[in-house]
Short mmCIF file of C-alpha atoms and ligand atoms in Angstrom, two decimals:
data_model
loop_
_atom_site.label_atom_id
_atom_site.label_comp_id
_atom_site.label_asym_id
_atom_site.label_seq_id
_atom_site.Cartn_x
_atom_site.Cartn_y
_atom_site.Cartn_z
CA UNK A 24 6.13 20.75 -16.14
CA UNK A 25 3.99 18.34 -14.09
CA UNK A 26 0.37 17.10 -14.77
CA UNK A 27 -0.51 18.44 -11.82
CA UNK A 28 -0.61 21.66 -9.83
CA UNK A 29 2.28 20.74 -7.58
CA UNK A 30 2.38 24.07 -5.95
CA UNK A 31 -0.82 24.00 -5.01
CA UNK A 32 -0.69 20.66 -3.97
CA UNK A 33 2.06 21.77 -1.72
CA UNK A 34 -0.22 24.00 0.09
CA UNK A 35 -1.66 21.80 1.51
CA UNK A 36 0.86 20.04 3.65
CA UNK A 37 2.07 22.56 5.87
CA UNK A 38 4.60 19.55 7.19
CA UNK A 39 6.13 20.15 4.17
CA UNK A 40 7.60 23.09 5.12
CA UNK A 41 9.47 21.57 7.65
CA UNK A 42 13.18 22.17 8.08
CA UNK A 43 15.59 19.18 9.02
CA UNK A 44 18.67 17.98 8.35
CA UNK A 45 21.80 16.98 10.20
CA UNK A 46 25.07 18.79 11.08
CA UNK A 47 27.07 18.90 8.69
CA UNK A 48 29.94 21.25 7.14
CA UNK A 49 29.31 21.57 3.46
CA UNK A 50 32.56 22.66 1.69
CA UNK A 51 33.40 26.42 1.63
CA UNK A 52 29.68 27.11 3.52
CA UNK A 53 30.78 25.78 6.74
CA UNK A 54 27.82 24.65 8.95
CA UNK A 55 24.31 24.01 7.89
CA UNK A 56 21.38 22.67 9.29
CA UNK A 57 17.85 23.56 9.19
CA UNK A 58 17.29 22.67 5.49
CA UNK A 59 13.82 22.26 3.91
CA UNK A 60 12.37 18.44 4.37
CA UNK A 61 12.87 16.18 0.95
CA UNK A 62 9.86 13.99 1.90
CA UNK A 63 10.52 10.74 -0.63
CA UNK A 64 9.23 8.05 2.01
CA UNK A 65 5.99 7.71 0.55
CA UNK A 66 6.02 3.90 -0.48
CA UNK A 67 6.05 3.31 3.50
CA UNK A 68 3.67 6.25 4.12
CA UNK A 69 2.21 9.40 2.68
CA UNK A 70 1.66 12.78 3.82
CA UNK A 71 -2.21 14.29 4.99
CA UNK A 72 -3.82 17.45 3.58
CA UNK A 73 -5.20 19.87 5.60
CA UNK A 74 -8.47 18.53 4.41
CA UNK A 75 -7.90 15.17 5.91
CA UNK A 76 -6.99 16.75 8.83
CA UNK A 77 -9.96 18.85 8.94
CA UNK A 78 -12.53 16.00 8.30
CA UNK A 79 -11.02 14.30 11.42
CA UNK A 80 -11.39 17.85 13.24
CA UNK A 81 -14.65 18.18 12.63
CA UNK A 82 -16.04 14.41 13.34
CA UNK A 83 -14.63 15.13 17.15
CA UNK A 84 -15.98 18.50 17.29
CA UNK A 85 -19.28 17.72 15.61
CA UNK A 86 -20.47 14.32 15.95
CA UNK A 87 -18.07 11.67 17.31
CA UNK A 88 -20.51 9.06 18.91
CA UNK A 89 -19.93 5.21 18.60
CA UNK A 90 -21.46 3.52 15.13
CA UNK A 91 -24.41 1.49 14.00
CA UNK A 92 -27.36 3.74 15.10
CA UNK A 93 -27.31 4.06 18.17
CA UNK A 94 -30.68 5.98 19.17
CA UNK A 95 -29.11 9.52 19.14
CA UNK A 96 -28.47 12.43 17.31
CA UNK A 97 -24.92 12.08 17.08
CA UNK A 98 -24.60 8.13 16.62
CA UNK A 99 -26.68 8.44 13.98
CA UNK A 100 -24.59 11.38 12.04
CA UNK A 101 -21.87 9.17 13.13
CA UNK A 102 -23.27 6.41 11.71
CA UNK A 103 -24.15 7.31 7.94
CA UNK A 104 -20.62 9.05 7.71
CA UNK A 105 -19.25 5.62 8.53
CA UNK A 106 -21.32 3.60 6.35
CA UNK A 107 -20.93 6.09 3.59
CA UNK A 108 -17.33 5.71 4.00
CA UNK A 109 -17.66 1.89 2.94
CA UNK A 110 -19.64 3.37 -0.50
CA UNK A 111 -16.72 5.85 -1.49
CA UNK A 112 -14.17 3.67 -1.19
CA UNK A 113 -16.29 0.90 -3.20
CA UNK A 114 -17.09 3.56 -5.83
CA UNK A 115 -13.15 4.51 -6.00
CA UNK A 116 -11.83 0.86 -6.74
CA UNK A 117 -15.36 0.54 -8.60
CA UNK A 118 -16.51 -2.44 -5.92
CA UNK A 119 -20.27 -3.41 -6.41
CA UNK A 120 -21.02 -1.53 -3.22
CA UNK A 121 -20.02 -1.52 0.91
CA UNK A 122 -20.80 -4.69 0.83
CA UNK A 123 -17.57 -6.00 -1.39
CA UNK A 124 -15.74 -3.17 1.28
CA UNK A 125 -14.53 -4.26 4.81
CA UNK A 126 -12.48 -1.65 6.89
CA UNK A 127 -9.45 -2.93 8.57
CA UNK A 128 -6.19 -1.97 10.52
CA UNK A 129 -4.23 -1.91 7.55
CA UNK A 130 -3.24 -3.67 4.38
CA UNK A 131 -1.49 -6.56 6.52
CA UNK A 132 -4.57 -7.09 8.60
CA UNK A 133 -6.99 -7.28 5.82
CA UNK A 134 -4.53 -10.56 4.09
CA UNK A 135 -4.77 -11.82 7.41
CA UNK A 136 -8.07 -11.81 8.12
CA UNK A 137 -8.62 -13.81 4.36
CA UNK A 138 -5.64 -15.96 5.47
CA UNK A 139 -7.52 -17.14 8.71
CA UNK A 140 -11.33 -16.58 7.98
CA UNK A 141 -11.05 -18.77 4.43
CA UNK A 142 -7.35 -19.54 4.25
CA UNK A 143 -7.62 -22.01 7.78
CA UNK A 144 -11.03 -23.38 6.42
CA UNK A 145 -10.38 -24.41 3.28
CA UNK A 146 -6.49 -25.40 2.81
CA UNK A 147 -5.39 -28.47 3.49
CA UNK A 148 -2.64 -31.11 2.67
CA UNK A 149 -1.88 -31.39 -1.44
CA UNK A 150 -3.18 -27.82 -2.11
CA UNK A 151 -0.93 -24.86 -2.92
CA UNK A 152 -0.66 -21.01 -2.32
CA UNK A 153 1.43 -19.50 -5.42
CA UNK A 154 3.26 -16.16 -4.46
CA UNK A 155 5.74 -14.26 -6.21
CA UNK A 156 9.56 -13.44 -5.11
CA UNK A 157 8.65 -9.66 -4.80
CA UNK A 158 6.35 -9.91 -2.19
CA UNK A 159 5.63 -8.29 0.57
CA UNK A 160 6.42 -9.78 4.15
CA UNK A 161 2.28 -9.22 4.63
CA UNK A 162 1.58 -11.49 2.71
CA UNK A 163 4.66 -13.84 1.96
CA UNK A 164 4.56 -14.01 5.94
CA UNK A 165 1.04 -14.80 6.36
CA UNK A 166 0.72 -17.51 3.44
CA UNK A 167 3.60 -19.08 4.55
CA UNK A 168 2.59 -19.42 8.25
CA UNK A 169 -0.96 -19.93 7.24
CA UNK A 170 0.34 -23.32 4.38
CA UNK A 171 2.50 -24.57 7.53
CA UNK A 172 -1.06 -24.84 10.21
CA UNK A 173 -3.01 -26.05 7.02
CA UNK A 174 -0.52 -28.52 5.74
CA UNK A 175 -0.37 -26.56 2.35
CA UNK A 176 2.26 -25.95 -0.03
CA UNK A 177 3.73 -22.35 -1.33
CA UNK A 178 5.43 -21.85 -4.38
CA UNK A 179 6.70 -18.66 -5.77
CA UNK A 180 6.86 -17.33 -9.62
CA UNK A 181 10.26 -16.42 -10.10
CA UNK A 182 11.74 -12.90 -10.65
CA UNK A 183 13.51 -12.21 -13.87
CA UNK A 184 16.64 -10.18 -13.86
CA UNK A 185 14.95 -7.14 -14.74
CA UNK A 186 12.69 -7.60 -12.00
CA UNK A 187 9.50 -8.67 -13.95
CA UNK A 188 7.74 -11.99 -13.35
CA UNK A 189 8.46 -15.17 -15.00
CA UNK A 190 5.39 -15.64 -16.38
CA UNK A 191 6.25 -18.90 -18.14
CA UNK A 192 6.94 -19.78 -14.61
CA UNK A 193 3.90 -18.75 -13.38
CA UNK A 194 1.98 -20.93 -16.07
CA UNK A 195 3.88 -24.11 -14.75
CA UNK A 196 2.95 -23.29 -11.02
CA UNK A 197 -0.50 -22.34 -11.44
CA UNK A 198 -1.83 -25.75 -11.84
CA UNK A 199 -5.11 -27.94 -10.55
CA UNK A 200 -3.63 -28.19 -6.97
CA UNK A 201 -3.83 -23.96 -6.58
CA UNK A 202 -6.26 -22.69 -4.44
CA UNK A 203 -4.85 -19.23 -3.93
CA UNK A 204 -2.64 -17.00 -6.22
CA UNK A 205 -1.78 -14.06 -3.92
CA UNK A 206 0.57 -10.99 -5.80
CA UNK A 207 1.56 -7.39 -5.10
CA UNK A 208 0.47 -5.47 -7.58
CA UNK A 209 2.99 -3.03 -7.73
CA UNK A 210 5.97 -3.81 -5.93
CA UNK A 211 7.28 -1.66 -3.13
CA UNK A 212 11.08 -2.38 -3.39
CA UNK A 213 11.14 -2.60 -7.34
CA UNK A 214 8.43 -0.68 -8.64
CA UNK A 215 7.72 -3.37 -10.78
CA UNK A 216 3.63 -3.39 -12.19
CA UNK A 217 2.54 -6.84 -12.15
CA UNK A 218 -0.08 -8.08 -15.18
CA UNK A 219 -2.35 -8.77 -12.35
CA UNK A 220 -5.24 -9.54 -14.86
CA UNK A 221 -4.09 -11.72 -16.73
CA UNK A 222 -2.65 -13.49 -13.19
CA UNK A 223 -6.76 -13.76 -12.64
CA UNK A 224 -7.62 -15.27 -15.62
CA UNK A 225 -4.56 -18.20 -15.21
CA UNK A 226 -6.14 -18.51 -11.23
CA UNK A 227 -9.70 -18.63 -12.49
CA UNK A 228 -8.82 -21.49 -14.98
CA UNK A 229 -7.83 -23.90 -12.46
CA UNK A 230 -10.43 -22.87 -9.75
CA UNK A 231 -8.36 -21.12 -7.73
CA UNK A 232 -8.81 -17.45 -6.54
CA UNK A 233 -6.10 -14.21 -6.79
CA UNK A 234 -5.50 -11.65 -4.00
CA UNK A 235 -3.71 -8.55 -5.23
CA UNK A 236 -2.24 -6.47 -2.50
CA UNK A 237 -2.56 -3.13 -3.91
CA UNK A 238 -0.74 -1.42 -0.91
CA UNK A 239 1.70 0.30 -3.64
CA UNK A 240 -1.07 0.64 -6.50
CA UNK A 241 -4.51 2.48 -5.03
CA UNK A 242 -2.70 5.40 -3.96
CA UNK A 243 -0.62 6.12 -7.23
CA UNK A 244 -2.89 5.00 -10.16
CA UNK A 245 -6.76 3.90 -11.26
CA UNK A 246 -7.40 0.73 -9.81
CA UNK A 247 -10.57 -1.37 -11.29
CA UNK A 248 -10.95 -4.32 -8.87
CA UNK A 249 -14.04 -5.76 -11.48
CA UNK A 250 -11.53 -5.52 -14.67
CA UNK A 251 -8.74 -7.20 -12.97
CA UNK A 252 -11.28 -9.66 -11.44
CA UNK A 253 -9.68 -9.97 -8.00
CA UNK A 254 -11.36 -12.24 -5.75
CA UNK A 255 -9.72 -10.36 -3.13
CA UNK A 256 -7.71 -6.44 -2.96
CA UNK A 257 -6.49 -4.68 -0.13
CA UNK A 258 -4.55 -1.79 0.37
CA UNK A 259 -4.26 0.82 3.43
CA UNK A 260 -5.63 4.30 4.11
CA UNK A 261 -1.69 5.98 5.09
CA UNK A 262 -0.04 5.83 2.05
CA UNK A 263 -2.63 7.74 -0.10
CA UNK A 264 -2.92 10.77 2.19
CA UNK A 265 -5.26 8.60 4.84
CA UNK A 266 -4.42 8.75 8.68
CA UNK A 267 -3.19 5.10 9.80
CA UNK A 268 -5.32 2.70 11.47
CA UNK A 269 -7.64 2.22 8.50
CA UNK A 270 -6.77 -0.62 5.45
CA UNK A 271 -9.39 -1.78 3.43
CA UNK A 272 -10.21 -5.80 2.00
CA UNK A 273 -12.21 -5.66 -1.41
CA UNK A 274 -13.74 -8.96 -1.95
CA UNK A 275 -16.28 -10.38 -3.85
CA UNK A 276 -19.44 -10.25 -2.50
CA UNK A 277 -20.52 -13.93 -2.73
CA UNK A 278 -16.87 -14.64 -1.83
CA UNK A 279 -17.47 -12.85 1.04
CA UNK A 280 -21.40 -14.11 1.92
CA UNK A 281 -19.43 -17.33 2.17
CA UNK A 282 -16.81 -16.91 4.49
CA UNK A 283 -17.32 -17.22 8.30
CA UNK A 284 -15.76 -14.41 10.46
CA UNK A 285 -12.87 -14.83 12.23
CA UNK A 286 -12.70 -11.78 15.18
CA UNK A 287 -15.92 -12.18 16.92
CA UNK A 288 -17.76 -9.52 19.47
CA UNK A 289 -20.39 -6.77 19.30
CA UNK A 290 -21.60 -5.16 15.85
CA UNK A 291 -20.57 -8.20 14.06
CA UNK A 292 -23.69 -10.39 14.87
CA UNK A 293 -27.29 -10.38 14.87
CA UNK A 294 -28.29 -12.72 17.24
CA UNK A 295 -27.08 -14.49 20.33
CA UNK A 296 -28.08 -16.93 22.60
CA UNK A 297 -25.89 -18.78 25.37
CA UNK A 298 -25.99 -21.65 22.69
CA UNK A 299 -25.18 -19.64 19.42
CA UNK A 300 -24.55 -16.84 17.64
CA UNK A 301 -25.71 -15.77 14.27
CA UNK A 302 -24.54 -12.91 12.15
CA UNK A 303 -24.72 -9.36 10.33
CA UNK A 304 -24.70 -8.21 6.96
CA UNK A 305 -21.70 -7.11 5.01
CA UNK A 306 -19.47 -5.45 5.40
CA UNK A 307 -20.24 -5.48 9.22
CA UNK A 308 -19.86 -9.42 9.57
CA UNK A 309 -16.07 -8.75 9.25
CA UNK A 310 -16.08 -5.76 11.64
CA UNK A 311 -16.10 -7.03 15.19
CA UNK A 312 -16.25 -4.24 17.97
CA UNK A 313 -15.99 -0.86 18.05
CA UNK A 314 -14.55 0.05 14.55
CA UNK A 315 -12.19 2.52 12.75
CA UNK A 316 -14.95 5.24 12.78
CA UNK A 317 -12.49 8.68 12.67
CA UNK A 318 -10.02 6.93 9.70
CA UNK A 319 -12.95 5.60 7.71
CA UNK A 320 -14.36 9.64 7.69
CA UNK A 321 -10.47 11.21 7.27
CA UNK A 322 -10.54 8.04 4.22
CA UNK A 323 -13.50 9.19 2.48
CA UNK A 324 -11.49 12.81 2.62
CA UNK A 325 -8.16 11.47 1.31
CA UNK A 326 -10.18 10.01 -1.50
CA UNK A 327 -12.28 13.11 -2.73
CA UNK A 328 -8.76 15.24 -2.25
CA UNK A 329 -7.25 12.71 -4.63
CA UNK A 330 -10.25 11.90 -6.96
CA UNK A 331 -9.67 16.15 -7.26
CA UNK A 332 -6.67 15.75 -8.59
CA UNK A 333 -7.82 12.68 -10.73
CA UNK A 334 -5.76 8.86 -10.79
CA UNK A 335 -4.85 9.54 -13.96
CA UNK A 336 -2.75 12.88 -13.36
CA UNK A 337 -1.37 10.72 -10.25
CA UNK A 338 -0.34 7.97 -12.14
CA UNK A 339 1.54 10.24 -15.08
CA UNK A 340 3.14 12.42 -11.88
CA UNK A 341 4.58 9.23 -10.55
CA UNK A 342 5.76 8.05 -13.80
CA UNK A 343 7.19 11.38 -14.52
CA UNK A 344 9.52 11.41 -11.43
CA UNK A 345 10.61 7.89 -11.44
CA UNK A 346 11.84 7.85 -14.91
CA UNK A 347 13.61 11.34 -13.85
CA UNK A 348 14.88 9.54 -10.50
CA UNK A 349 15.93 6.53 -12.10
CA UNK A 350 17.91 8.28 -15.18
CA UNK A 351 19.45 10.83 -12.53
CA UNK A 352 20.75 8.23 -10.74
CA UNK A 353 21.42 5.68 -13.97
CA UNK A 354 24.25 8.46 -15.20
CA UNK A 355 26.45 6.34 -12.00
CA UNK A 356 28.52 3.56 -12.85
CA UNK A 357 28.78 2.53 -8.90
CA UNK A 358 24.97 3.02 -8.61
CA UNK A 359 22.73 -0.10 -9.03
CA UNK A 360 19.07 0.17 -9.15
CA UNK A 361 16.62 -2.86 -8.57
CA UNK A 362 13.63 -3.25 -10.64
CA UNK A 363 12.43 -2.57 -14.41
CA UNK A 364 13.52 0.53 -16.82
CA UNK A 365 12.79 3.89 -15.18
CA UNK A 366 9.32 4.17 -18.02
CA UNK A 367 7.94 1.30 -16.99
CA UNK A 368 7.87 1.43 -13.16
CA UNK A 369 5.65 2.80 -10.15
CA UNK A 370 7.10 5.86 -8.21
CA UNK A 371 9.57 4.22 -6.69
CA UNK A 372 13.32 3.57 -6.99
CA UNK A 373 15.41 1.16 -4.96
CA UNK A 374 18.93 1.37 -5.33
CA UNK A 375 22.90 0.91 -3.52
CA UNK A 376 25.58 2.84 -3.91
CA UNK A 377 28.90 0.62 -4.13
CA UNK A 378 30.89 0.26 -1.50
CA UNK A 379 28.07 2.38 1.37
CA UNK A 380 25.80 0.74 3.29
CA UNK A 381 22.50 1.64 2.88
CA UNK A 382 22.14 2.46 6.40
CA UNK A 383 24.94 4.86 6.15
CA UNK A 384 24.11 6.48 3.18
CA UNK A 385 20.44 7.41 3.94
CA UNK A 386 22.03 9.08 7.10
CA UNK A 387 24.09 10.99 4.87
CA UNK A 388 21.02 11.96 2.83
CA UNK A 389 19.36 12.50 6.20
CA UNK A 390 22.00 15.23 6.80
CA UNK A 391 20.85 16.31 3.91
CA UNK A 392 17.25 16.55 4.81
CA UNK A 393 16.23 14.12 2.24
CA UNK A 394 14.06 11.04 3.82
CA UNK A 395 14.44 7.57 2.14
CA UNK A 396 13.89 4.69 3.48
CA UNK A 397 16.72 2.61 4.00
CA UNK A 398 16.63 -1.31 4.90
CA UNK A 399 14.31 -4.28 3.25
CA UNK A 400 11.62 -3.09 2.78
CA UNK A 401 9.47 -5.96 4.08
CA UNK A 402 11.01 -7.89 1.27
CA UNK A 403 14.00 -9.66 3.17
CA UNK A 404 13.69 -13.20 0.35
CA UNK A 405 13.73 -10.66 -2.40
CA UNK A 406 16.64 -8.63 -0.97
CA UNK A 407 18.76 -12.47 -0.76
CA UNK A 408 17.79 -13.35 -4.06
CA UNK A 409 19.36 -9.77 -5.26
CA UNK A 410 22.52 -10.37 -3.44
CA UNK A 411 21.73 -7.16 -1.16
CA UNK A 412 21.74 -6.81 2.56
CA UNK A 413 19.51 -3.95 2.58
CA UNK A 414 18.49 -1.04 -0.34
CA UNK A 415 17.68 2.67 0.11
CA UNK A 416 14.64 3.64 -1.73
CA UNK A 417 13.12 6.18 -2.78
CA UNK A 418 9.66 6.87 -3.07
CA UNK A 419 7.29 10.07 -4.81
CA UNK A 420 3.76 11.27 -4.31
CA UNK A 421 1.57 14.37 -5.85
CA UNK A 422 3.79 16.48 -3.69
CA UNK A 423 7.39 16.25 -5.10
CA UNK A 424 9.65 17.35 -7.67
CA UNK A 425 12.28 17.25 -10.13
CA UNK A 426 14.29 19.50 -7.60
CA UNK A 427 13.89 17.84 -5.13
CA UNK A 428 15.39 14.65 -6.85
CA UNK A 429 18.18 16.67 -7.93
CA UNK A 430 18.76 17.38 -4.31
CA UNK A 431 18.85 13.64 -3.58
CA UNK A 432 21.29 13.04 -6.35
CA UNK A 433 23.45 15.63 -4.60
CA UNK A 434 23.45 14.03 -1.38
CA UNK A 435 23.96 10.90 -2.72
CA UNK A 436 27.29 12.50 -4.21
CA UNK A 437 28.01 14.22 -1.40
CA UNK A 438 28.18 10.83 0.61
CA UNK A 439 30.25 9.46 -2.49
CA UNK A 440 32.98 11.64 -2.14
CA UNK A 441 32.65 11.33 1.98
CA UNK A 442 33.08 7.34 1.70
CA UNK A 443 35.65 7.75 -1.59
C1 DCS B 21 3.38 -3.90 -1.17
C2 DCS B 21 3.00 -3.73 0.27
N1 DCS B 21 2.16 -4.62 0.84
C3 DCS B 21 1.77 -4.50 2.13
C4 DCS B 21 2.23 -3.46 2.91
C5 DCS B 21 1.76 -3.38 4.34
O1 DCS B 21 0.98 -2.23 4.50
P1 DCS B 21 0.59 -1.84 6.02
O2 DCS B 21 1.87 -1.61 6.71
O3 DCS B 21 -0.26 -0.60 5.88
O4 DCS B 21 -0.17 -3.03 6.55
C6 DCS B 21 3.10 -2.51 2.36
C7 DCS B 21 3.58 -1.37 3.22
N2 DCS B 21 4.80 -0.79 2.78
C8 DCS B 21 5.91 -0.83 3.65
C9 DCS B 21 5.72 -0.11 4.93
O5 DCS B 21 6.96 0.67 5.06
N3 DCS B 21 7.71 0.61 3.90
C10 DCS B 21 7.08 -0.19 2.99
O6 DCS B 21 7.38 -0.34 1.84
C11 DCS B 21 3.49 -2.63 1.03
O7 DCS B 21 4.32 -1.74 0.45
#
């Protein structure tokens, strides 16, 4: 049983009842194709609900104009949906208000724009970046590049074998010379939950600030932004039943107030002469041109369909399915999975099956009609330090099940015995 109305659920998502899948003789059936879709990519993106979908259909039909009140009809319908956007998603992470809420690209845009608007300003020579060994090429990437222009250091807190942070480790880094202490939250390749909290507190002792990138933890469980006490958040609109092209940066309003812009054009300033230029209020400071009006709408959708179903019941579905994917596929000796004990990890499992490349086994499951994602997950450092060229990994959302994990262990067998 699930905490959630998975059927239901499934009614919504008419790509769900897709059929894929290879060619492929299965033993005794002879050929078969045209299977149902096993949809378990969701760490790299999730499906959209007919009611997404709809909210986008009707913003076209019914009042697509350009933003920030224009003198029409439509511009101004257009308007308030937009800025009313910014308040949902500040009430859903509990933000103080569209102020603390800037709409990007995506979550990789929204570190970047902290990396260059404050990162570029105020890092310099003997000051330090701490990351972690799980993260995320969006933001190892972008701190990395970011300490090299600034003269900065980076560190990173080590990964135990269990793949949990070191958090002795992270005591000895995080020291006077820290100005930023950027972590995923929940890691996409091992599904580990990082104390992100108590991460704050050790930044806030020595002055420096914490950005969490929540790309793996907004869509799957509550997140509080004030009771972790990020400085910073970000996470993006696709993988929690959004349409792409929208990510959101949660920071701290006098954070924020403080920070110069870093894209500059129309709708992000108030005044300008041929000598200077002077700017708007938050959130709009940080949203230069013509800006992600449609995905901002379809994200205030994805977030009532999910506030619906309730974080909670999200968060206890995910847990649910990983602890069922992670003993399922635990029973194999020549199976190893990355990442903490299947009851104490996000909806994810990472794994490799001795002696198949992960490439070649997630075209098995393909053939199979089960989609994983197979590679490094954006986490090339991590996958070195675990020995592994590349992982398959698979990921759940409101819309699988137990059977449908069963039919990945399957495939998974079915390539064993093909590369026995
Ligand atoms: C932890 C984490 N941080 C940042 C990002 C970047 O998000 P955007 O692509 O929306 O900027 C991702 C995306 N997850 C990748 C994308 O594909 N597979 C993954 O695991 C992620 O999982």
């Amino acid at each position: 049983s699930y905490p959630i109305d998975v059927a239901a659920i499934r009614e919504d998502f008419p790509i769900l009842d897709r059929k894929v899948g290879g060619d492929f003789t299965v033993p005794g059936e002879g050929e078969n194709d045209d299977l149902p879709l096993v949809y378990l990519d969701n760490a790299a993106t999730s499906q959209t609900p007919r009611q997404v979908v709809d909210a986008i259909v009707d913003y076209y039909y019914g009042y697509n104009s350009n933003v920030h009140r224009g003198i029409h009809h439509l511009s101004q319908e257009a308007s308030v949906a937009y800025e009313n956007a910014h308040d949902r998603v500040a009430e859903f992470v509990n933000a103080d208000g569209r102020e603390e809420i800037v709409f990007t690209k995506n979550t990789t845009e929204a570190i970047n724009l902290v990396a260059y608007a404050w990162g570029l300003e105020e890092l310099g020579p003997g000051d330090t970046v701490v990351l972690t060994e799980m993260e995320h090429h969006a933001s190892l990437v972008t701190w990395q590049q970011i300490a090299k222009k600034t003269g900065a250091s980076v560190e990173y807190i080590r990964v135990d074998d269990e793949g949990r942070l070191d958090m002795e480790h992270a005591k000895e880094l995080i020291d006077d010379s820290v100005k930023m202490v950027s972590v995923v939250h929940v890691s996409n390749t091992l599904g580990t939950i990082n104390p992100v909290a108590e991460l704050a507190d050790m930044a806030h002792e020595v002055g420096a600030y914490i950005f969490v990138d929540g790309a793996q933890s907004v869509p799957t469980r509550p997140v509080d932004v004030k009771d972790i006490d990020a400085d910073f958040f970000a996470f993006s609109g696709h993988k929690m039943l959004g349409p792409t092209g929208i990510g959101v940066l949660y920071g701290k309003e006098e954070i924020l107030e403080d920070t110069s812009p870093y894209l500059y054009g129309g709708e992000m300033i108030r005044r300008v002469t041929y000598e200077e230029s002077t700017w708007e209020d938050l959130p709009w400071k940080f949203e230069a041109g013509t800006p992600v009006i449609e995905q901002g709408i379809a994200l205030h959708a994805a977030i009532d369909y999910l506030d619906d179903i309730g974080m909670e019941n999200v968060q206890k579905h995910e847990e649910l399915l990983a602890e069922y994917a992670y003993d399922r596929l635990d029973e194999f000796d020549d199976i190893e999975i990355y990442g903490p004990p299947g009851d104490d990890r996000g909806g994810l499992v990472a794994f490799n099956l001795d002696g198949v490349h992960a490439h070649d086994l997630s075209s098995i499951l393909n053939d199979h009609a089960v989609a994983v994602r197979a590679g490094d997950h954006c986490t090339q450092p991590l996958h070195d330090k675990l020995g592994a060229a590349a992982s398959t990994r698979a990921s759940f959302y409101i819309y699988n099940t137990y059977e449908e994990i069963d039919k990945l262990v399957d495939a998974v067998d079915d390539a064993r015995q093909l590369f026995a």
